[in-house]
Amino acid sequence: VGKKVRSSPELIRVLGDTFDLSCFDYSSGTMQVKTPKKATPTMMNNKTDSVRKDFEDCFVPVIMLSAIGDDNLEELVSIVSQLGGVMTDSPRHCTHLVMGQLNRTDKFLQCLPGASFVLRSEWLLESKTAG
């Protein structure tokens, strides 16, 4: 199914410039979010070096879908990739759980400890129209 990549230069060649790999941890194979630097007075005065900007530059939403009908599945997956998100099947790495309807599914229960957001599938559709 997938191609095994053995080095970071090879990964960059395979993906091209479609993904920002500055926050990718090659040893674990996951995207890492940088912890914000402690604010200093010079950072607070300089808008280009804000702590918030440093944090947001490396944030990539990791989306998991649950309780989604087969008719919407392909469309939602394409929206996630268009908006720069990453799909996952692992509840451990999920930051956003998107559900067709709120049900107590296995994925829902497994994502509760780690997912920051549990959202309806309409959120993806609205995000697409908002850009």
N, CA and C atoms as an extended XYZ file, in Angstrom:
393
Properties=species:S:1:pos:R:3:atomname:S:1:resname:S:1:resid:I:1 pbc="F F F"
N         0.829       -1.182        0.000 N   VAL     1
C         0.000        0.000        0.000 CA  VAL     1
C         0.871        1.243        0.000 C   VAL     1
N         1.790        1.337        0.944 N   GLY     2
C         2.619        2.526        1.053 CA  GLY     2
C         4.055        2.231        0.690 C   GLY     2
N         4.809        3.260        0.406 N   LYS     3
C         6.226        3.121        0.073 CA  LYS     3
C         7.041        3.345        1.335 C   LYS     3
N         7.983        2.464        1.603 N   LYS     4
C         8.838        2.608        2.767 CA  LYS     4
C         9.941        3.611        2.453 C   LYS     4
N        10.070        4.605        3.314 N   VAL     5
C        11.053        5.665        3.130 CA  VAL     5
C        12.102        5.504        4.217 C   VAL     5
N        13.359        5.512        3.829 N   ARG     6
C        14.428        5.208        4.777 CA  ARG     6
C        15.225        6.419        5.248 C   ARG     6
N        15.040        7.594        4.639 N   SER     7
C        15.808        8.764        5.062 CA  SER     7
C        14.984       10.026        4.861 C   SER     7
N        15.398       11.088        5.540 N   SER     8
C        14.674       12.352        5.404 CA  SER     8
C        14.788       12.937        3.993 C   SER     8
N        15.947       12.878        3.325 N   PRO     9
C        15.981       13.399        1.953 CA  PRO     9
C        15.049       12.617        1.017 C   PRO     9
N        14.964       11.304        1.230 N   GLU    10
C        14.076       10.498        0.402 CA  GLU    10
C        12.612       10.868        0.656 C   GLU    10
N        12.265       11.132        1.914 N   LEU    11
C        10.902       11.549        2.253 CA  LEU    11
C        10.569       12.879        1.592 C   LEU    11
N        11.512       13.798        1.588 N   ILE    12
C        11.290       15.102        0.957 CA  ILE    12
C        11.097       14.933       -0.553 C   ILE    12
N        11.861       14.027       -1.173 N   ARG    13
C        11.690       13.772       -2.604 CA  ARG    13
C        10.325       13.162       -2.899 C   ARG    13
N         9.860       12.245       -2.040 N   VAL    14
C         8.571       11.576       -2.259 CA  VAL    14
C         7.419       12.566       -2.101 C   VAL    14
N         7.459       13.390       -1.046 N   LEU    15
C         6.354       14.300       -0.769 CA  LEU    15
C         6.441       15.599       -1.556 C   LEU    15
N         7.619       15.971       -1.975 N   GLY    16
C         7.790       17.240       -2.674 CA  GLY    16
C         7.556       18.400       -1.726 C   GLY    16
N         6.990       19.476       -2.238 N   ASP    17
C         6.739       20.642       -1.396 CA  ASP    17
C         5.282       20.699       -0.939 C   ASP    17
N         4.604       19.546       -0.942 N   THR    18
C         3.199       19.528       -0.532 CA  THR    18
C         3.039       19.578        0.980 C   THR    18
N         4.061       19.194        1.735 N   PHE    19
C         3.987       19.186        3.193 CA  PHE    19
C         5.161       19.950        3.780 C   PHE    19
N         4.902       20.650        4.882 N   ASP    20
C         5.954       21.315        5.627 CA  ASP    20
C         6.496       20.308        6.631 C   ASP    20
N         7.728       19.879        6.435 N   LEU    21
C         8.318       18.850        7.290 CA  LEU    21
C         9.211       19.419        8.381 C   LEU    21
N         9.118       20.714        8.653 N   SER    22
C         9.987       21.321        9.657 CA  SER    22
C         9.684       20.800       11.058 C   SER    22
N         8.484       20.296       11.307 N   CYS    23
C         8.114       19.789       12.626 CA  CYS    23
C         7.977       18.273       12.641 C   CYS    23
N         8.479       17.598       11.616 N   PHE    24
C         8.343       16.146       11.541 CA  PHE    24
C         9.476       15.482       12.315 C   PHE    24
N         9.111       14.572       13.216 N   ASP    25
C        10.099       13.810       13.983 CA  ASP    25
C        10.339       12.498       13.245 C   ASP    25
N        11.509       12.370       12.641 N   TYR    26
C        11.804       11.209       11.813 CA  TYR    26
C        11.941        9.929       12.628 C   TYR    26
N        12.345       10.022       13.877 N   SER    27
C        12.519        8.806       14.681 CA  SER    27
C        11.189        8.169       15.050 C   SER    27
N        10.151        8.992       15.326 N   SER    28
C         8.848        8.427       15.694 CA  SER    28
C         7.885        8.392       14.516 C   SER    28
N         8.168        9.148       13.451 N   GLY    29
C         7.289        9.170       12.294 CA  GLY    29
C         6.045       10.013       12.498 C   GLY    29
N         6.093       10.997       13.396 N   THR    30
C         4.921       11.824       13.676 CA  THR    30
C         5.281       13.295       13.591 C   THR    30
N         4.250       14.122       13.414 N   MET    31
C         4.433       15.561       13.453 CA  MET    31
C         4.492       15.994       14.906 C   MET    31
N         5.451       16.812       15.262 N   GLN    32
C         5.608       17.291       16.629 CA  GLN    32
C         5.254       18.762       16.684 C   GLN    32
N         4.556       19.144       17.712 N   VAL    33
C         4.211       20.546       17.910 CA  VAL    33
C         5.272       21.151       18.803 C   VAL    33
N         5.873       22.237       18.340 N   LYS    34
C         6.876       22.910       19.157 CA  LYS    34
C         6.203       23.534       20.364 C   LYS    34
N         6.858       23.459       21.496 N   THR    35
C         6.333       24.171       22.655 CA  THR    35
C         6.724       25.633       22.525 C   THR    35
N         5.812       26.521       22.843 N   PRO    36
C         6.129       27.939       22.683 CA  PRO    36
C         7.299       28.348       23.563 C   PRO    36
N         8.118       29.253       23.055 N   LYS    37
C         9.226       29.784       23.842 CA  LYS    37
C         8.673       30.675       24.943 C   LYS    37
N         9.430       30.773       26.019 N   LYS    38
C         9.021       31.666       27.096 CA  LYS    38
C         9.136       33.108       26.601 C   LYS    38
N         8.078       33.859       26.809 N   ALA    39
C         8.036       35.230       26.298 CA  ALA    39
C         9.034       36.116       27.030 C   ALA    39
N         9.759       36.899       26.267 N   THR    40
C        10.673       37.888       26.823 CA  THR    40
C        10.176       39.267       26.395 C   THR    40
N        10.595       40.320       27.056 N   PRO    41
C        10.118       41.652       26.674 CA  PRO    41
C        10.396       41.996       25.215 C   PRO    41
N        11.540       41.557       24.672 N   THR    42
C        11.828       41.873       23.270 CA  THR    42
C        10.896       41.108       22.348 C   THR    42
N        10.521       39.899       22.722 N   MET    43
C         9.591       39.132       21.899 CA  MET    43
C         8.211       39.770       21.909 C   MET    43
N         7.803       40.313       23.043 N   MET    44
C         6.482       40.918       23.148 CA  MET    44
C         6.386       42.184       22.297 C   MET    44
N         7.506       42.887       22.133 N   ASN    45
C         7.497       44.120       21.365 CA  ASN    45
C         7.596       43.865       19.869 C   ASN    45
N         8.194       42.756       19.467 N   ASN    46
C         8.406       42.447       18.067 CA  ASN    46
C         7.295       41.531       17.567 C   ASN    46
N         6.400       42.065       16.732 N   LYS    47
C         5.243       41.287       16.279 CA  LYS    47
C         5.633       40.110       15.404 C   LYS    47
N         6.731       40.177       14.680 N   THR    48
C         7.105       39.083       13.791 CA  THR    48
C         7.656       37.889       14.552 C   THR    48
N         8.151       38.083       15.758 N   ASP    49
C         8.690       36.987       16.556 CA  ASP    49
C         7.750       36.591       17.682 C   ASP    49
N         6.470       36.712       17.478 N   SER    50
C         5.535       36.399       18.564 CA  SER    50
C         5.552       34.917       18.888 C   SER    50
N         5.287       34.600       20.129 N   VAL    51
C         5.255       33.210       20.573 CA  VAL    51
C         4.134       32.471       19.855 C   VAL    51
N         3.005       33.120       19.694 N   ARG    52
C         1.858       32.472       19.060 CA  ARG    52
C         2.176       32.077       17.622 C   ARG    52
N         2.861       32.925       16.878 N   LYS    53
C         3.214       32.616       15.498 CA  LYS    53
C         4.137       31.414       15.446 C   LYS    53
N         5.101       31.338       16.354 N   ASP    54
C         6.027       30.218       16.398 CA  ASP    54
C         5.270       28.910       16.642 C   ASP    54
N         4.271       28.935       17.495 N   PHE    55
C         3.487       27.742       17.803 CA  PHE    55
C         2.603       27.340       16.632 C   PHE    55
N         1.950       28.305       15.988 N   GLU    56
C         1.004       27.995       14.920 CA  GLU    56
C         1.701       27.529       13.648 C   GLU    56
N         2.954       27.892       13.434 N   ASP    57
C         3.657       27.493       12.227 CA  ASP    57
C         3.814       25.984       12.122 C   ASP    57
N         3.841       25.286       13.237 N   CYS    58
C         4.073       23.851       13.215 CA  CYS    58
C         2.831       23.033       13.533 C   CYS    58
N         1.671       23.655       13.663 N   PHE    59
C         0.474       22.905       13.994 CA  PHE    59
C        -0.159       22.336       12.742 C   PHE    59
N        -0.309       21.037       12.714 N   VAL    60
C        -0.988       20.346       11.632 CA  VAL    60
C        -2.115       19.531       12.254 C   VAL    60
N        -3.379       19.822       11.896 N   PRO    61
C        -4.468       19.033       12.466 CA  PRO    61
C        -4.400       17.586       11.986 C   PRO    61
N        -4.525       16.666       12.922 N   VAL    62
C        -4.520       15.238       12.617 CA  VAL    62
C        -5.952       14.750       12.822 C   VAL    62
N        -6.608       14.407       11.721 N   ILE    63
C        -8.036       14.148       11.704 CA  ILE    63
C        -8.309       12.649       11.690 C   ILE    63
N        -9.282       12.241       12.505 N   MET    64
C        -9.795       10.874       12.473 CA  MET    64
C       -11.296       10.961       12.251 C   MET    64
N       -11.826       10.111       11.372 N   LEU    65
C       -13.246       10.103       11.078 CA  LEU    65
C       -13.913        8.915       11.754 C   LEU    65
N       -15.135        9.139       12.247 N   SER    66
C       -15.899        8.065       12.876 CA  SER    66
C       -17.377        8.303       12.621 C   SER    66
N       -18.136        7.228       12.472 N   ALA    67
C       -19.587        7.284       12.242 CA  ALA    67
C       -19.923        8.144       11.023 C   ALA    67
N       -19.129        7.973        9.958 N   ILE    68
C       -19.339        8.702        8.708 CA  ILE    68
C       -19.870        7.711        7.675 C   ILE    68
N       -20.915        8.096        6.958 N   GLY    69
C       -21.455        7.240        5.907 CA  GLY    69
C       -20.497        7.124        4.738 C   GLY    69
N       -20.604        6.014        4.000 N   ASP    70
C       -19.715        5.779        2.861 CA  ASP    70
C       -19.865        6.833        1.775 C   ASP    70
N       -21.052        7.441        1.666 N   ASP    71
C       -21.269        8.438        0.625 CA  ASP    71
C       -20.482        9.727        0.880 C   ASP    71
N       -20.175       10.062        2.130 N   ASN    72
C       -19.439       11.292        2.472 CA  ASN    72
C       -17.955       11.060        2.716 C   ASN    72
N       -17.549        9.828        2.858 N   LEU    73
C       -16.187        9.524        3.301 CA  LEU    73
C       -15.119       10.087        2.360 C   LEU    73
N       -15.217        9.799        1.068 N   GLU    74
C       -14.195       10.269        0.127 CA  GLU    74
C       -14.143       11.795        0.071 C   GLU    74
N       -15.303       12.432        0.116 N   GLU    75
C       -15.346       13.894        0.060 CA  GLU    75
C       -14.659       14.501        1.286 C   GLU    75
N       -14.920       13.957        2.462 N   LEU    76
C       -14.321       14.501        3.683 CA  LEU    76
C       -12.810       14.289        3.706 C   LEU    76
N       -12.353       13.136        3.242 N   VAL    77
C       -10.911       12.869        3.192 CA  VAL    77
C       -10.229       13.850        2.236 C   VAL    77
N       -10.850       14.137        1.096 N   SER    78
C       -10.244       15.083        0.154 CA  SER    78
C       -10.236       16.504        0.723 C   SER    78
N       -11.272       16.874        1.479 N   ILE    79
C       -11.305       18.203        2.101 CA  ILE    79
C       -10.166       18.344        3.109 C   ILE    79
N        -9.939       17.300        3.901 N   VAL    80
C        -8.853       17.333        4.893 CA  VAL    80
C        -7.518       17.565        4.201 C   VAL    80
N        -7.254       16.841        3.120 N   SER    81
C        -5.966       17.015        2.438 CA  SER    81
C        -5.873       18.376        1.760 C   SER    81
N        -6.983       18.890        1.209 N   GLN    82
C        -6.970       20.221        0.579 CA  GLN    82
C        -6.647       21.313        1.587 C   GLN    82
N        -7.134       21.153        2.813 N   LEU    83
C        -6.933       22.179        3.838 CA  LEU    83
C        -5.620       22.015        4.607 C   LEU    83
N        -4.831       21.001        4.259 N   GLY    84
C        -3.517       20.836        4.885 CA  GLY    84
C        -3.510       19.962        6.115 C   GLY    84
N        -4.588       19.246        6.370 N   GLY    85
C        -4.638       18.327        7.499 CA  GLY    85
C        -4.080       16.971        7.129 C   GLY    85
N        -3.966       16.115        8.124 N   VAL    86
C        -3.446       14.772        7.934 CA  VAL    86
C        -4.473       13.795        8.495 C   VAL    86
N        -4.760       12.746        7.749 N   MET    87
C        -5.685       11.710        8.212 CA  MET    87
C        -4.912       10.677        9.034 C   MET    87
N        -5.585       10.096       10.034 N   THR    88
C        -4.973        9.046       10.833 CA  THR    88
C        -6.016        7.994       11.171 C   THR    88
N        -5.533        6.803       11.454 N   ASP    89
C        -6.382        5.732       11.968 CA  ASP    89
C        -6.041        5.457       13.426 C   ASP    89
N        -5.090        6.191       13.963 N   SER    90
C        -4.630        5.971       15.323 CA  SER    90
C        -5.239        6.987       16.281 C   SER    90
N        -6.059        6.551       17.235 N   PRO    91
C        -6.627        7.481       18.212 CA  PRO    91
C        -5.550        8.200       19.030 C   PRO    91
N        -4.399        7.579       19.169 N   ARG    92
C        -3.295        8.155       19.948 CA  ARG    92
C        -2.773        9.448       19.328 C   ARG    92
N        -2.788        9.535       17.996 N   HIS    93
C        -2.235       10.698       17.316 CA  HIS    93
C        -3.293       11.705       16.901 C   HIS    93
N        -4.544       11.398       17.125 N   CYS    94
C        -5.657       12.229       16.670 CA  CYS    94
C        -5.752       13.529       17.478 C   CYS    94
N        -5.880       14.672       16.775 N   THR    95
C        -6.143       15.947       17.446 CA  THR    95
C        -7.584       16.385       17.250 C   THR    95
N        -8.220       15.943       16.155 N   HIS    96
C        -9.600       16.290       15.837 CA  HIS    96
C       -10.348       15.018       15.448 C   HIS    96
N       -11.398       14.690       16.180 N   LEU    97
C       -12.266       13.573       15.815 CA  LEU    97
C       -13.497       14.151       15.148 C   LEU    97
N       -13.731       13.770       13.904 N   VAL    98
C       -14.881       14.265       13.149 CA  VAL    98
C       -15.878       13.122       13.022 C   VAL    98
N       -17.118       13.393       13.463 N   MET    99
C       -18.151       12.355       13.474 CA  MET    99
C       -19.372       12.819       12.694 C   MET    99
N       -20.004       11.867       12.003 N   GLY   100
C       -21.240       12.170       11.300 CA  GLY   100
C       -22.349       12.492       12.284 C   GLY   100
N       -22.428       11.711       13.326 N   GLN   101
C       -23.356       11.966       14.428 CA  GLN   101
C       -22.667       11.495       15.701 C   GLN   101
N       -22.983       12.147       16.800 N   LEU   102
C       -22.321       11.831       18.052 CA  LEU   102
C       -22.847       10.507       18.590 C   LEU   102
N       -22.001        9.499       18.533 N   ASN   103
C       -22.301        8.169       19.062 CA  ASN   103
C       -21.150        7.724       19.938 C   ASN   103
N       -21.425        6.827       20.833 N   ARG   104
C       -20.371        6.291       21.687 CA  ARG   104
C       -19.712        5.113       20.975 C   ARG   104
N       -18.884        5.425       19.991 N   THR   105
C       -18.178        4.406       19.216 CA  THR   105
C       -16.839        4.097       19.874 C   THR   105
N       -16.200        3.041       19.419 N   ASP   106
C       -14.868        2.703       19.941 CA  ASP   106
C       -13.877        3.833       19.688 C   ASP   106
N       -13.905        4.387       18.478 N   LYS   107
C       -12.983        5.489       18.155 CA  LYS   107
C       -13.231        6.695       19.058 C   LYS   107
N       -14.507        7.003       19.305 N   PHE   108
C       -14.854        8.127       20.176 CA  PHE   108
C       -14.254        7.929       21.564 C   PHE   108
N       -14.435        6.752       22.140 N   LEU   109
C       -13.928        6.486       23.496 CA  LEU   109
C       -12.407        6.473       23.535 C   LEU   109
N       -11.768        5.969       22.477 N   GLN   110
C       -10.309        5.922       22.441 CA  GLN   110
C        -9.701        7.307       22.226 C   GLN   110
N       -10.415        8.202       21.565 N   CYS   111
C        -9.897        9.547       21.284 CA  CYS   111
C       -10.109       10.517       22.436 C   CYS   111
N       -10.990       10.213       23.365 N   LEU   112
C       -11.292       11.152       24.448 CA  LEU   112
C       -10.069       11.643       25.220 C   LEU   112
N        -9.125       10.767       25.587 N   PRO   113
C        -7.980       11.283       26.359 CA  PRO   113
C        -7.082       12.234       25.579 C   PRO   113
N        -6.972       12.079       24.260 N   GLY   114
C        -5.983       12.866       23.533 CA  GLY   114
C        -6.514       13.877       22.549 C   GLY   114
N        -7.693       13.658       22.003 N   ALA   115
C        -8.217       14.563       20.976 CA  ALA   115
C        -8.649       15.876       21.610 C   ALA   115
N        -8.238       16.961       21.007 N   SER   116
C        -8.608       18.282       21.516 CA  SER   116
C       -10.028       18.661       21.135 C   SER   116
N       -10.504       18.140       19.992 N   PHE   117
C       -11.807       18.538       19.482 CA  PHE   117
C       -12.589       17.324       18.993 C   PHE   117
N       -13.869       17.280       19.311 N   VAL   118
C       -14.808       16.325       18.730 CA  VAL   118
C       -15.813       17.172       17.961 C   VAL   118
N       -15.848       16.992       16.637 N   LEU   119
C       -16.601       17.888       15.767 CA  LEU   119
C       -17.534       17.111       14.845 C   LEU   119
N       -18.574       17.770       14.384 N   ARG   120
C       -19.477       17.178       13.404 CA  ARG   120
C       -18.858       17.293       12.017 C   ARG   120
N       -19.302       16.445       11.100 N   SER   121
C       -18.743       16.456        9.746 CA  SER   121
C       -19.031       17.769        9.023 C   SER   121
N       -20.058       18.490        9.440 N   GLU   122
C       -20.357       19.779        8.827 CA  GLU   122
C       -19.219       20.788        9.041 C   GLU   122
N       -18.447       20.599       10.102 N   TRP   123
C       -17.317       21.487       10.366 CA  TRP   123
C       -16.325       21.460        9.202 C   TRP   123
N       -16.054       20.271        8.668 N   LEU   124
C       -15.141       20.171        7.525 CA  LEU   124
C       -15.722       20.863        6.302 C   LEU   124
N       -17.010       20.671        6.062 N   LEU   125
C       -17.654       21.309        4.904 CA  LEU   125
C       -17.634       22.826        5.030 C   LEU   125
N       -17.892       23.335        6.227 N   GLU   126
C       -17.846       24.783        6.456 CA  GLU   126
C       -16.417       25.314        6.359 C   GLU   126
N       -15.453       24.521        6.810 N   SER   127
C       -14.049       24.927        6.704 CA  SER   127
C       -13.620       25.031        5.248 C   SER   127
N       -14.134       24.129        4.420 N   LYS   128
C       -13.801       24.162        2.997 CA  LYS   128
C       -14.329       25.445        2.363 C   LYS   128
N       -15.564       25.819        2.676 N   THR   129
C       -16.120       27.039        2.081 CA  THR   129
C       -15.430       28.291        2.626 C   THR   129
N       -14.995       28.238        3.884 N   ALA   130
C       -14.306       29.387        4.472 CA  ALA   130
C       -12.875       29.506        3.961 C   ALA   130
N       -12.319       28.379        3.497 N   GLY   131
C       -10.957       28.411        2.964 CA  GLY   131
C        -9.994       28.098        4.050 C   GLY   131
